[in-house]
Coordinates of C-alpha atoms and ligand atoms in Angstrom, one line a residue:
M30 CA 0.7 -71.6 -42.2
A31 CA 4.0 -70.5 -42.9
E32 CA 2.9 -67.2 -44.3
K33 CA 4.4 -64.3 -42.5
V34 CA 1.9 -62.2 -40.6
K35 CA 2.1 -58.5 -41.3
S36 CA -0.4 -57.2 -39.3
M37 CA -2.1 -58.3 -35.8
Y38 CA -5.3 -57.3 -34.2
V39 CA -4.7 -56.4 -30.5
C40 CA -7.4 -55.8 -27.9
S41 CA -6.9 -52.4 -26.2
E42 CA -8.6 -53.7 -23.0
C43 CA -6.7 -57.1 -22.3
G44 CA -3.8 -57.2 -24.8
M45 CA -4.9 -60.5 -26.7
E46 CA -3.7 -60.7 -29.8
S47 CA -5.4 -62.4 -33.1
A48 CA -4.8 -62.8 -36.6
R49 CA -8.2 -61.8 -37.7
W50 CA -10.6 -59.1 -36.5
Y51 CA -13.3 -59.7 -34.2
G52 CA -16.2 -57.1 -33.2
R53 CA -15.9 -58.7 -29.8
C54 CA -12.8 -59.6 -28.0
P55 CA -13.0 -63.5 -27.4
S56 CA -10.5 -63.2 -24.4
C57 CA -12.2 -60.5 -22.4
G58 CA -15.4 -59.9 -24.2
E59 CA -15.3 -56.6 -24.7
W60 CA -16.9 -54.9 -27.9
N61 CA -15.1 -53.0 -30.5
T62 CA -11.7 -53.1 -28.7
L63 CA -9.5 -54.8 -31.6
H64 CA -7.3 -52.5 -33.4
E65 CA -4.8 -53.5 -36.4
E66 CA -1.2 -53.0 -35.5
L67 CA 1.7 -53.7 -37.8
R68 CA 4.3 -56.2 -36.7
Q69 CA 8.1 -55.9 -37.3
P70 CA 11.1 -56.7 -35.1
V71 CA 11.9 -53.9 -32.8
A72 CA 15.6 -52.9 -32.6
H73 CA 16.4 -51.5 -29.2
S74 CA 18.8 -49.3 -30.4
A75 CA 18.2 -46.5 -28.0
V76 CA 18.8 -49.1 -25.1
P77 CA 22.2 -48.8 -23.6
A78 CA 23.7 -52.2 -22.9
A79 CA 23.5 -53.6 -19.3
G80 CA 26.5 -54.8 -17.5
R81 CA 27.5 -58.3 -18.2
A82 CA 25.6 -60.6 -16.2
T83 CA 27.5 -63.0 -13.8
V84 CA 26.2 -66.0 -11.6
Q85 CA 26.6 -65.0 -7.9
R86 CA 25.7 -66.9 -4.7
L87 CA 22.7 -65.5 -3.1
S88 CA 24.2 -65.6 0.5
T89 CA 27.3 -64.1 -0.3
L90 CA 25.6 -60.8 -2.0
V91 CA 25.7 -57.5 0.2
P92 CA 22.9 -55.3 -0.5
E93 CA 24.0 -51.6 -0.8
G94 CA 23.7 -49.3 2.0
E95 CA 20.7 -47.1 1.9
L96 CA 18.3 -48.4 -0.8
R97 CA 15.1 -46.3 -0.1
S98 CA 14.7 -42.7 -0.6
E99 CA 11.7 -41.1 1.2
T100 CA 9.6 -38.8 -1.0
G101 CA 8.5 -36.2 1.8
L102 CA 4.9 -37.5 1.4
H103 CA 4.5 -40.1 4.0
E104 CA 1.3 -41.4 2.8
L105 CA 3.1 -42.3 -0.5
D106 CA 6.2 -43.6 1.3
R107 CA 3.9 -46.0 3.3
V108 CA 2.3 -47.2 0.0
L109 CA 5.6 -47.8 -1.5
G110 CA 6.7 -49.8 1.7
G111 CA 8.9 -47.1 3.0
G112 CA 10.0 -44.8 0.2
I113 CA 11.5 -45.4 -3.2
V114 CA 13.6 -48.2 -4.1
K115 CA 16.7 -47.5 -5.9
G116 CA 16.2 -48.8 -9.4
G117 CA 12.4 -49.3 -8.9
L118 CA 10.0 -48.8 -11.7
M119 CA 6.6 -47.5 -10.6
L120 CA 3.4 -47.3 -12.6
I121 CA 0.9 -44.7 -11.4
G122 CA -2.5 -45.2 -12.8
G123 CA -5.7 -42.9 -12.6
D124 CA -8.6 -41.3 -14.3
P125 CA -7.7 -38.0 -16.1
G126 CA -7.5 -35.2 -13.7
I127 CA -7.3 -37.1 -10.5
G128 CA -3.9 -35.7 -9.5
K129 CA -1.3 -38.1 -10.8
S130 CA 0.9 -34.9 -12.3
T131 CA 0.3 -33.1 -9.4
L132 CA 1.6 -35.9 -6.9
L133 CA 4.7 -36.3 -8.9
L134 CA 5.4 -32.8 -8.9
Q135 CA 5.0 -32.4 -5.3
I136 CA 7.6 -35.2 -4.8
C137 CA 10.1 -33.0 -6.7
R138 CA 9.5 -30.4 -3.9
H139 CA 11.1 -32.7 -1.3
L140 CA 13.5 -34.9 -3.3
G141 CA 14.7 -32.1 -5.2
Q142 CA 16.7 -30.8 -2.3
D143 CA 19.2 -33.2 -2.8
K144 CA 18.5 -35.3 -5.7
K145 CA 18.6 -34.5 -9.5
I146 CA 15.2 -35.2 -11.0
L147 CA 14.1 -35.2 -14.6
Y148 CA 10.5 -34.7 -15.4
V149 CA 9.6 -35.9 -18.9
S150 CA 6.1 -34.6 -19.9
G151 CA 4.5 -35.5 -23.1
E152 CA 1.3 -34.0 -22.2
E153 CA 1.8 -30.4 -20.9
S154 CA 4.0 -27.5 -22.2
Q155 CA 6.8 -26.2 -20.2
R156 CA 4.9 -23.2 -19.3
Q157 CA 2.1 -25.2 -18.0
I158 CA 4.1 -27.4 -15.7
K159 CA 6.1 -24.2 -14.6
L160 CA 2.8 -22.3 -13.5
R161 CA 1.7 -25.5 -11.7
A162 CA 5.2 -26.1 -10.0
D163 CA 5.0 -22.4 -8.9
R164 CA 1.8 -23.0 -7.4
L165 CA 3.0 -26.0 -5.6
G166 CA 6.1 -24.4 -4.4
V167 CA 8.8 -26.5 -6.3
D168 CA 11.4 -24.1 -6.7
N169 CA 14.7 -25.9 -6.3
D170 CA 17.5 -25.8 -8.7
N171 CA 17.6 -29.9 -9.0
V172 CA 14.5 -30.4 -11.0
Y173 CA 14.7 -30.6 -14.8
L174 CA 12.1 -30.5 -17.4
L175 CA 12.0 -32.1 -20.6
C176 CA 8.7 -31.9 -22.9
E177 CA 9.2 -34.7 -25.5
T178 CA 7.4 -37.8 -26.8
D179 CA 10.2 -39.6 -28.4
V180 CA 11.4 -42.3 -26.4
G181 CA 14.7 -42.6 -27.9
T182 CA 15.4 -38.8 -27.5
I183 CA 14.2 -39.2 -23.9
L184 CA 16.5 -42.0 -23.0
Q185 CA 19.4 -40.1 -24.6
Q186 CA 18.8 -37.2 -22.4
V187 CA 18.5 -39.5 -19.4
E188 CA 21.9 -41.1 -20.3
A189 CA 23.4 -37.5 -20.7
E190 CA 21.9 -35.9 -17.5
K191 CA 22.0 -39.1 -15.3
P192 CA 19.1 -38.1 -13.2
D193 CA 18.3 -39.7 -9.4
L194 CA 14.8 -40.0 -10.1
L195 CA 13.1 -39.9 -13.6
I196 CA 9.3 -39.2 -14.0
V197 CA 7.5 -40.1 -17.3
D198 CA 4.2 -38.5 -17.4
S199 CA 2.5 -40.3 -19.5
I200 CA 3.4 -43.7 -21.2
Q201 CA 0.5 -43.1 -23.5
T202 CA 1.9 -40.2 -24.8
V203 CA 5.4 -41.4 -25.7
S204 CA 6.5 -43.5 -28.8
L205 CA 9.3 -45.1 -30.1
S206 CA 10.0 -44.1 -33.7
N207 CA 11.0 -47.5 -35.0
V208 CA 7.4 -49.1 -33.9
A209 CA 4.8 -48.3 -36.6
S210 CA 1.8 -48.4 -34.1
S211 CA 0.6 -44.9 -32.9
P212 CA 1.2 -43.8 -29.3
G213 CA -1.1 -45.3 -26.7
S214 CA -1.5 -48.4 -28.9
V215 CA -0.8 -51.8 -26.7
T216 CA 2.2 -52.4 -29.0
Q217 CA 3.8 -48.9 -28.5
V218 CA 3.0 -49.0 -24.8
R219 CA 4.7 -52.2 -24.2
E220 CA 7.7 -51.5 -26.3
S221 CA 8.1 -47.9 -24.9
A222 CA 7.8 -49.4 -21.3
N223 CA 10.2 -52.0 -22.1
A224 CA 12.8 -49.6 -23.6
I225 CA 12.5 -47.3 -20.6
M226 CA 13.0 -50.3 -18.3
H227 CA 16.1 -51.7 -20.0
A228 CA 17.5 -48.1 -19.6
V229 CA 16.7 -47.4 -16.1
K230 CA 17.4 -50.8 -14.8
G231 CA 20.9 -50.8 -16.4
A232 CA 21.5 -47.3 -14.7
D233 CA 19.7 -47.8 -11.6
I234 CA 17.6 -44.9 -11.6
P235 CA 14.0 -45.2 -9.8
T236 CA 11.5 -44.2 -12.1
F237 CA 7.8 -43.2 -12.0
I238 CA 5.4 -44.0 -15.1
V239 CA 2.0 -42.5 -15.5
G240 CA -0.5 -44.5 -17.0
H241 CA -4.0 -43.5 -18.2
V242 CA -6.8 -46.0 -17.3
N243 CA -9.4 -47.1 -19.8
K244 CA -13.1 -47.1 -19.3
D245 CA -13.1 -50.1 -17.1
G246 CA -10.5 -48.4 -14.8
A247 CA -7.7 -50.8 -15.8
I248 CA -4.4 -49.1 -17.0
A249 CA -4.5 -49.2 -21.0
G250 CA -2.3 -51.7 -22.2
P251 CA -2.7 -53.1 -18.7
K252 CA -1.4 -56.6 -18.4
V253 CA 1.8 -55.9 -20.5
M254 CA 2.7 -52.8 -18.3
E255 CA 2.0 -54.7 -15.1
H256 CA 4.4 -57.5 -15.8
I257 CA 7.2 -54.8 -16.6
V258 CA 7.1 -52.7 -13.5
D259 CA 8.1 -53.2 -9.9
C260 CA 5.1 -51.5 -8.6
V261 CA 1.6 -50.9 -9.7
L262 CA -0.3 -47.7 -7.9
Y263 CA -3.8 -46.6 -8.5
F264 CA -4.9 -43.0 -7.6
E265 CA -8.5 -43.1 -6.9
G266 CA -11.1 -40.8 -5.9
D267 CA -14.5 -39.2 -6.6
R268 CA -14.0 -36.0 -8.8
N269 CA -16.9 -34.6 -7.0
N270 CA -15.1 -34.6 -3.5
S271 CA -11.4 -33.8 -2.8
Y272 CA -10.5 -36.8 -1.1
R273 CA -7.9 -39.4 -3.2
I274 CA -6.9 -42.5 -2.4
L275 CA -3.6 -44.1 -3.5
R276 CA -3.6 -47.8 -3.6
C277 CA -0.7 -50.2 -4.4
I278 CA -1.8 -53.3 -6.2
K279 CA 1.6 -54.7 -7.0
N280 CA 4.8 -54.2 -5.1
R281 CA 8.0 -56.2 -5.4
Y282 CA 9.4 -54.5 -2.4
G283 CA 6.6 -54.4 0.1
S284 CA 3.2 -55.3 1.1
T285 CA 0.5 -54.4 -1.4
N286 CA -2.5 -53.7 1.2
E287 CA -1.6 -50.2 2.2
I288 CA -3.4 -47.3 1.1
G289 CA -2.5 -43.6 1.6
V290 CA -5.1 -40.9 1.8
F291 CA -4.9 -37.4 0.4
E292 CA -6.8 -34.4 0.0
M293 CA -6.8 -32.1 -3.0
A294 CA -6.7 -28.3 -2.1
D295 CA -5.8 -25.2 -4.0
D296 CA -2.2 -25.4 -3.2
G297 CA -1.9 -29.3 -4.1
L298 CA -2.5 -32.4 -2.4
H299 CA -2.6 -32.7 1.3
E300 CA -1.8 -36.0 3.6
V301 CA -4.5 -36.9 5.6
D302 CA -3.2 -38.3 9.0
N303 CA -6.5 -39.3 10.3
P304 CA -8.5 -40.9 7.4
S305 CA -11.3 -42.2 10.0
Q306 CA -12.0 -38.8 11.0
L307 CA -12.5 -37.8 7.4
M308 CA -14.6 -40.8 6.3
L309 CA -17.0 -40.0 9.2
S310 CA -17.2 -36.3 8.6
G311 CA -20.8 -35.2 7.8
R312 CA -22.3 -38.2 9.2
Q313 CA -25.8 -37.9 10.2
E314 CA -26.9 -39.4 13.5
N315 CA -30.3 -40.9 14.3
V316 CA -31.2 -41.8 10.7
S317 CA -32.0 -45.3 9.6
G318 CA -29.8 -47.4 7.1
T319 CA -26.5 -46.6 8.5
C320 CA -23.8 -48.5 10.3
V321 CA -20.0 -47.8 11.1
V322 CA -17.5 -50.3 10.4
A323 CA -13.8 -50.6 11.4
T324 CA -11.9 -52.0 8.4
M325 CA -8.4 -52.9 7.9
E326 CA -6.5 -51.2 5.1
G327 CA -3.1 -52.7 5.1
T328 CA -1.9 -52.4 8.8
R329 CA -4.0 -49.5 9.5
P330 CA -7.6 -49.8 10.8
I331 CA -10.2 -47.1 9.1
L332 CA -13.6 -46.3 10.3
A333 CA -16.0 -45.7 7.6
E334 CA -19.8 -45.4 7.3
V335 CA -21.9 -47.8 5.5
Q336 CA -25.4 -46.8 4.0
G337 CA -28.1 -49.1 3.1
L338 CA -31.3 -48.4 1.4
A339 CA -34.1 -50.9 0.8
S340 CA -37.3 -49.6 -1.1
P341 CA -40.2 -51.0 -2.8
S342 CA -39.3 -52.0 -6.3
G343 CA -41.7 -52.0 -9.3
L344 CA -39.3 -54.3 -11.1
A345 CA -39.9 -58.0 -12.0
N346 CA -36.0 -58.3 -11.0
P347 CA -35.4 -55.8 -8.2
R348 CA -32.1 -53.8 -8.4
R349 CA -29.1 -54.4 -6.4
M350 CA -26.5 -51.9 -6.6
A351 CA -23.3 -51.3 -4.4
T352 CA -20.7 -48.5 -4.5
G353 CA -17.7 -49.1 -2.8
F354 CA -18.7 -52.8 -2.0
D355 CA -18.7 -55.8 -4.2
N356 CA -21.9 -56.4 -6.3
Y357 CA -22.0 -60.3 -5.8
R358 CA -21.1 -60.0 -2.1
L359 CA -24.3 -57.9 -1.8
S360 CA -26.5 -60.3 -3.6
L361 CA -25.1 -63.0 -1.5
L362 CA -25.7 -61.4 1.8
L363 CA -29.3 -60.4 0.9
A364 CA -29.8 -64.1 0.0
V365 CA -28.4 -65.1 3.4
L366 CA -30.4 -62.6 5.4
E367 CA -33.6 -63.6 3.5
K368 CA -33.1 -67.4 4.2
R369 CA -31.2 -67.7 7.5
A370 CA -32.5 -64.6 9.3
G371 CA -35.9 -63.7 8.0
Y372 CA -35.6 -60.4 6.6
F373 CA -37.2 -60.2 3.3
F374 CA -35.6 -58.1 0.5
S375 CA -36.7 -60.1 -2.6
T376 CA -39.4 -57.3 -3.6
L377 CA -37.2 -54.3 -2.6
D378 CA -34.7 -52.5 -4.7
T379 CA -31.3 -52.5 -2.6
Y380 CA -28.5 -50.2 -2.5
V381 CA -25.2 -50.3 -0.6
N382 CA -23.1 -47.0 -0.6
V383 CA -19.8 -46.7 1.4
V384 CA -19.3 -43.0 2.4
G385 CA -16.0 -41.3 1.5
G386 CA -15.0 -43.2 -1.9
L387 CA -13.2 -45.9 0.0
R388 CA -13.7 -49.5 -1.5
L389 CA -14.2 -52.0 0.9
D390 CA -13.3 -55.5 -0.3
E391 CA -12.8 -57.1 3.3
P392 CA -15.3 -59.7 4.5
A393 CA -15.3 -58.1 7.9
V394 CA -17.5 -55.4 6.3
D395 CA -20.4 -57.7 5.9
L396 CA -21.9 -57.4 9.2
A397 CA -21.9 -53.4 8.9
V398 CA -23.6 -54.1 5.4
A399 CA -26.5 -56.3 6.9
I400 CA -27.2 -53.9 9.8
A401 CA -27.4 -51.0 7.3
L402 CA -29.8 -52.9 5.2
I403 CA -32.0 -54.1 8.0
T404 CA -32.2 -50.8 9.7
S405 CA -33.3 -49.5 6.4
L406 CA -36.0 -52.4 6.0
K407 CA -37.3 -51.8 9.5
D408 CA -36.9 -48.1 9.4
T409 CA -35.1 -48.3 12.9
V410 CA -31.9 -46.4 13.9
A411 CA -28.6 -48.1 15.1
D412 CA -26.8 -46.7 17.9
S413 CA -24.6 -43.9 16.5
R414 CA -21.9 -44.6 18.9
T415 CA -21.5 -48.2 17.9
V416 CA -19.2 -49.9 15.4
A417 CA -19.8 -53.2 13.7
F418 CA -17.7 -55.8 12.0
G419 CA -17.6 -59.6 11.2
E420 CA -17.8 -62.0 8.3
I421 CA -21.2 -63.4 7.6
G422 CA -21.2 -67.1 6.5
L423 CA -23.7 -68.7 4.1
A424 CA -25.3 -70.3 7.2
G425 CA -26.0 -67.0 8.6
E426 CA -23.1 -67.4 11.4
I427 CA -21.0 -64.5 12.1
R428 CA -17.4 -65.5 11.7
A429 CA -14.3 -64.4 13.4
V430 CA -12.0 -61.6 11.5
S431 CA -8.3 -60.7 12.0
N432 CA -6.7 -57.6 13.9
I433 CA -9.8 -57.2 16.2
Q434 CA -7.7 -55.2 18.8
A435 CA -6.6 -52.7 16.2
R436 CA -10.2 -52.3 15.1
V437 CA -11.5 -51.8 18.6
N438 CA -8.7 -49.3 19.5
E439 CA -9.6 -47.1 16.5
A440 CA -13.0 -47.1 17.5
A441 CA -12.5 -46.2 20.9
R442 CA -10.0 -43.4 19.9
L443 CA -12.6 -41.8 17.6
G444 CA -15.0 -41.5 20.4
F445 CA -17.2 -44.6 19.9
R446 CA -18.4 -46.6 22.9
R447 CA -19.3 -50.0 21.6
A448 CA -18.4 -52.5 19.2
I449 CA -20.4 -55.6 18.0
V450 CA -17.8 -58.2 17.2
P451 CA -17.9 -61.7 16.2
F452 CA -18.4 -63.9 19.4
D453 CA -15.3 -66.1 18.4
N454 CA -13.3 -63.1 18.7
L455 CA -13.9 -62.2 22.3
K456 CA -11.0 -64.4 23.8
G457 CA -8.0 -62.3 24.1
L458 CA -9.8 -58.8 23.8
K459 CA -8.6 -56.5 26.3
K460 CA -11.6 -55.2 28.3
T461 CA -11.7 -51.5 29.2
A462 CA -14.3 -49.8 31.5
D463 CA -15.4 -47.2 29.3
F464 CA -15.9 -49.4 25.9
E465 CA -18.4 -52.2 25.7
I466 CA -17.9 -54.9 23.5
V467 CA -20.9 -57.4 22.5
G468 CA -19.9 -60.7 20.8
V469 CA -22.7 -62.0 18.4
K470 CA -23.3 -65.4 16.7
T471 CA -26.1 -64.5 14.4
V472 CA -27.2 -61.7 12.4
R473 CA -30.3 -61.4 14.6
E474 CA -28.3 -61.0 17.7
A475 CA -26.2 -58.3 15.8
Y476 CA -29.3 -56.5 14.7
A477 CA -30.8 -56.6 18.3
A478 CA -27.5 -55.3 19.9
A479 CA -27.0 -52.5 17.3
V480 CA -30.6 -51.2 17.6
P481 CA -31.3 -50.0 21.2
A482 CA -35.1 -49.8 20.8
E483 CA -35.0 -53.4 19.6
A484 CA -33.0 -54.5 22.5
K485 CA -35.7 -53.1 25.0
K486 CA -38.5 -54.9 23.0
A487 CA -36.5 -58.4 23.4
Ligands
TYD10 P1 -3.5 -33.4 -12.4 O1 -2.3 -33.7 -11.6 O2 -3.2 -32.6 -13.7 O3 -4.2 -34.8 -13.0 P2 -3.7 -35.9 -13.8 O4 -2.3 -35.7 -14.0 O5 -4.2 -37.1 -12.9 O6 -4.4 -35.8 -15.0 O7 -4.6 -33.0 -11.5 C1 -5.7 -32.0 -12.3 C2 -6.8 -31.5 -11.3 O8 -6.3 -31.3 -10.1 C3 -7.5 -30.4 -11.8 O9 -8.5 -30.8 -11.8 C4 -7.1 -29.2 -10.8 C5 -6.9 -29.9 -9.6 N1 -5.9 -29.2 -8.6 C6 -6.1 -28.5 -7.7 O10 -7.3 -28.8 -7.1 N2 -5.2 -27.9 -7.0 C7 -3.7 -28.0 -7.2 O11 -3.1 -27.3 -6.6 C8 -3.5 -28.4 -8.6 C9 -2.0 -28.3 -9.0 C10 -4.5 -29.3 -9.3
MG11 MG1 -1.4 -35.2 -15.9

């Protein structure tokens, strides 16, 4: 018992530590993720001492003047809750090549006009970064570059240069020389992030840290990092199309529901002011198996097309697959449709896809998914100028959702003429002459309202 542990096995997926090796992590169940790491006390010699702490009465504290600075990218500012907070530590995660370095260099273009920025890269050479900066039009004198992977050296430079903003690209490439583990290992990532945190918090320097994601899409060394930083942002998108979505999953200074939408072009990332229009571009009208939903992303309503496909299956257990929608929720909806509304999917392979790379987690999307699936099943066409939203309960009832007026307004703004909404939401909705609102109580009613041919039959 009292024996000193010299090495530990650490799971690279969930950060679990164990004294012995397992082929499968007992904590997260991933295979082959336990790696040996040497344990020794870590001396934070590179960390400058923070000021002496004193206890103060909360009510007498006066927040300093302007705490936030805008990045010049409104979509990023929105996600951060209004700009970069002084002393804030922000983690940006995303697949390789999604555009994290590009986004951060673009921030330099605007902020570099009156702020000193230190961009530390452990991934690219100065020449590579210079070429990219030229392409992105970053040419002000306040942006400094450091290609270095040793955290001690980096923090020395930070102390010497005292930048107004620090960017570390990426946490997996930097390492502390007094920690034995290799760069990118859980211990190294945690200790490096801790050292950076201590240094920049002491000096009140806002800092962006880039983190790579592992095969499940979580930031490598994930949990340890997420506790250390103030904001966790994910940069997502399909590499086959040019749209990128910046999503906030933790924010100590604002809401976490906001998303920012960008488009990757030859000259860098462009902000998308009108995401609904983008999500609906290329939509085919008069085909079966599609329905438009008005969903809320934070405070902003966005229209998105949901596609459903039901086709005969040769399998004993037919396939259920969803992209941009929760798989379990799909199984549950299919069970409700079958049991409560009499639409039979049990011998069919069923697929759901949200067009444009959005991930819709909100229950209000249920109704659009159901309509897309039923129209595919029946080979009918839902009216292309109609949006639908509402949560489907286990009894097959359509339940009220929030922010109904904002959703309806967005649909009307984009030229839609009708909305199928939960009946309980009708109260308090403003009626307008050129926009029809249909309140429904059951899935069958909703389907009849969505498909004009069906309504005529009834
Ligand atoms: P990058 O920012 O290097 O990704 P990350 O840092 O997340 O790994 O983005 C690289 C990709 O972006 C690459 O595939 C090329 C593309 N890109 C453009 O399409 N236009 C541009 O102006 C830039 C700078 C990159
Ligand atoms: Mg990069």
